[in-house]
Amino acid sequence: MPLYEYCCLDCETRFDALRSMSAADKPITCPECGQEHARRAISLFAAISSSGVIAGNGGSCAQCASGNCAGCHNHAH
Ligand SMILES: [Zn+2]
């Protein structure tokens, strides 16, 4: 099952979740605030296959609705 990365629109927490591809874009509950306002940031597998790099460089949260996840505490890069 693919690993997807999500970014909460409410508290900007980033977290990973294993979900089926069909459920990847469905609402997911944020583990921090409990709101279902998390948006998928980037697929780990897709990032590897498309660019050979995991999660890009710095601006990898561009997929977030806000386009800015600088406040995230879980930045992995
Ligand atoms: Zn949240």
PDB file of C-alpha atoms and ligand atoms in Angstrom:
ATOM      1  CA  MET A   1       0.000   0.000   0.000  1.00  0.00           C
ATOM      2  CA  PRO A   2       1.479   3.357  -0.980  1.00  0.00           C
ATOM      3  CA  LEU A   3       2.696   5.791   1.620  1.00  0.00           C
ATOM      4  CA  TYR A   4       1.210   9.237   1.244  1.00  0.00           C
ATOM      5  CA  GLU A   5       2.212  12.452   2.935  1.00  0.00           C
ATOM      6  CA  TYR A   6      -0.417  14.858   4.171  1.00  0.00           C
ATOM      7  CA  CYS A   7      -0.317  18.391   5.484  1.00  0.00           C
ATOM      8  CA  CYS A   8      -3.028  19.665   7.810  1.00  0.00           C
ATOM      9  CA  LEU A   9      -4.584  22.914   6.655  1.00  0.00           C
ATOM     10  CA  ASP A  10      -5.505  23.867  10.205  1.00  0.00           C
ATOM     11  CA  CYS A  11      -2.349  23.283  12.240  1.00  0.00           C
ATOM     12  CA  GLU A  12       0.151  22.658   9.399  1.00  0.00           C
ATOM     13  CA  THR A  13       1.187  19.336  10.850  1.00  0.00           C
ATOM     14  CA  ARG A  14       2.688  16.985   8.326  1.00  0.00           C
ATOM     15  CA  PHE A  15       2.139  13.262   8.661  1.00  0.00           C
ATOM     16  CA  ASP A  16       2.369  10.114   6.611  1.00  0.00           C
ATOM     17  CA  ALA A  17      -0.357   7.569   6.058  1.00  0.00           C
ATOM     18  CA  LEU A  18      -0.553   4.244   4.315  1.00  0.00           C
ATOM     19  CA  ARG A  19      -3.660   4.272   2.168  1.00  0.00           C
ATOM     20  CA  SER A  20      -4.971   2.553  -0.893  1.00  0.00           C
ATOM     21  CA  MET A  21      -4.559   4.552  -4.070  1.00  0.00           C
ATOM     22  CA  SER A  22      -8.324   4.954  -4.360  1.00  0.00           C
ATOM     23  CA  ALA A  23      -8.439   6.534  -0.896  1.00  0.00           C
ATOM     24  CA  ALA A  24      -5.396   8.757  -1.329  1.00  0.00           C
ATOM     25  CA  ASP A  25      -7.347  11.938  -1.994  1.00  0.00           C
ATOM     26  CA  LYS A  26     -10.184  11.299   0.399  1.00  0.00           C
ATOM     27  CA  PRO A  27     -10.387  13.245   3.667  1.00  0.00           C
ATOM     28  CA  ILE A  28      -8.041  12.084   6.380  1.00  0.00           C
ATOM     29  CA  THR A  29      -8.043  13.039  10.018  1.00  0.00           C
ATOM     30  CA  CYS A  30      -5.117  15.047  11.334  1.00  0.00           C
ATOM     31  CA  PRO A  31      -3.437  13.268  14.263  1.00  0.00           C
ATOM     32  CA  GLU A  32      -2.705  16.585  15.931  1.00  0.00           C
ATOM     33  CA  CYS A  33      -5.961  18.537  15.867  1.00  0.00           C
ATOM     34  CA  GLY A  34      -8.414  15.849  14.769  1.00  0.00           C
ATOM     35  CA  GLN A  35      -9.782  17.885  11.872  1.00  0.00           C
ATOM     36  CA  GLU A  36     -10.321  16.342   8.475  1.00  0.00           C
ATOM     37  CA  HIS A  37      -8.629  19.226   6.758  1.00  0.00           C
ATOM     38  CA  ALA A  38      -5.432  17.512   5.730  1.00  0.00           C
ATOM     39  CA  ARG A  39      -4.454  17.608   2.096  1.00  0.00           C
ATOM     40  CA  ARG A  40      -2.162  15.168   0.377  1.00  0.00           C
ATOM     41  CA  ALA A  41       1.248  16.742  -0.051  1.00  0.00           C
ATOM     42  CA  ILE A  42       3.200  14.292  -2.181  1.00  0.00           C
ATOM     43  CA  SER A  43       3.441  10.596  -2.759  1.00  0.00           C
ATOM     44  CA  LEU A  44       6.694   9.122  -1.554  1.00  0.00           C
ATOM     45  CA  PHE A  45       6.661   6.469  -4.239  1.00  0.00           C
ATOM     46  CA  ALA A  46       5.688   8.948  -6.918  1.00  0.00           C
ATOM     47  CA  ALA A  47       8.486  11.263  -5.812  1.00  0.00           C
ATOM     48  CA  ILE A  48      11.012   8.470  -6.138  1.00  0.00           C
ATOM     49  CA  SER A  49       9.828   7.242  -9.514  1.00  0.00           C
ATOM     50  CA  SER A  50       9.395  10.646 -11.101  1.00  0.00           C
ATOM     51  CA  SER A  51      12.535  12.436 -10.010  1.00  0.00           C
ATOM     52  CA  GLY A  52      14.731   9.935  -8.204  1.00  0.00           C
ATOM     53  CA  VAL A  53      14.669  12.187  -5.174  1.00  0.00           C
ATOM     54  CA  ILE A  54      12.633  11.672  -2.035  1.00  0.00           C
ATOM     55  CA  ALA A  55      10.401  14.645  -1.242  1.00  0.00           C
ATOM     56  CA  GLY A  56      12.334  17.163  -3.323  1.00  0.00           C
ATOM     57  CA  ASN A  57      14.222  20.048  -1.817  1.00  0.00           C
ATOM     58  CA  GLY A  58      12.707  22.534   0.550  1.00  0.00           C
ATOM     59  CA  GLY A  59       9.601  23.486  -1.331  1.00  0.00           C
ATOM     60  CA  SER A  60       8.102  20.032  -1.300  1.00  0.00           C
ATOM     61  CA  CYS A  61       4.934  21.276   0.356  1.00  0.00           C
ATOM     62  CA  ALA A  62       3.956  23.143  -2.775  1.00  0.00           C
ATOM     63  CA  GLN A  63       1.115  20.678  -3.111  1.00  0.00           C
ATOM     64  CA  CYS A  64      -0.379  22.024   0.080  1.00  0.00           C
ATOM     65  CA  ALA A  65      -3.391  24.238  -0.386  1.00  0.00           C
ATOM     66  CA  SER A  66      -1.601  27.055   1.362  1.00  0.00           C
ATOM     67  CA  GLY A  67       1.526  26.506  -0.710  1.00  0.00           C
ATOM     68  CA  ASN A  68       3.502  27.204   2.408  1.00  0.00           C
ATOM     69  CA  CYS A  69       4.212  24.626   5.056  1.00  0.00           C
ATOM     70  CA  ALA A  70       7.192  26.400   6.575  1.00  0.00           C
ATOM     71  CA  GLY A  71       5.505  26.220   9.966  1.00  0.00           C
ATOM     72  CA  CYS A  72       5.405  22.470   9.924  1.00  0.00           C
ATOM     73  CA  HIS A  73       7.255  20.848  12.797  1.00  0.00           C
ATOM     74  CA  ASN A  74       7.712  17.630  10.863  1.00  0.00           C
ATOM     75  CA  HIS A  75       9.707  18.873   7.926  1.00  0.00           C
ATOM     76  CA  ALA A  76      11.727  15.887   6.846  1.00  0.00           C
ATOM     77  CA  HIS A  77      14.131  17.625   4.544  1.00  0.00           C
TER      78      HIS A  77
HETATM   79 ZN    ZN B   1      -4.126  19.523  12.208  1.00  0.00          ZN
END
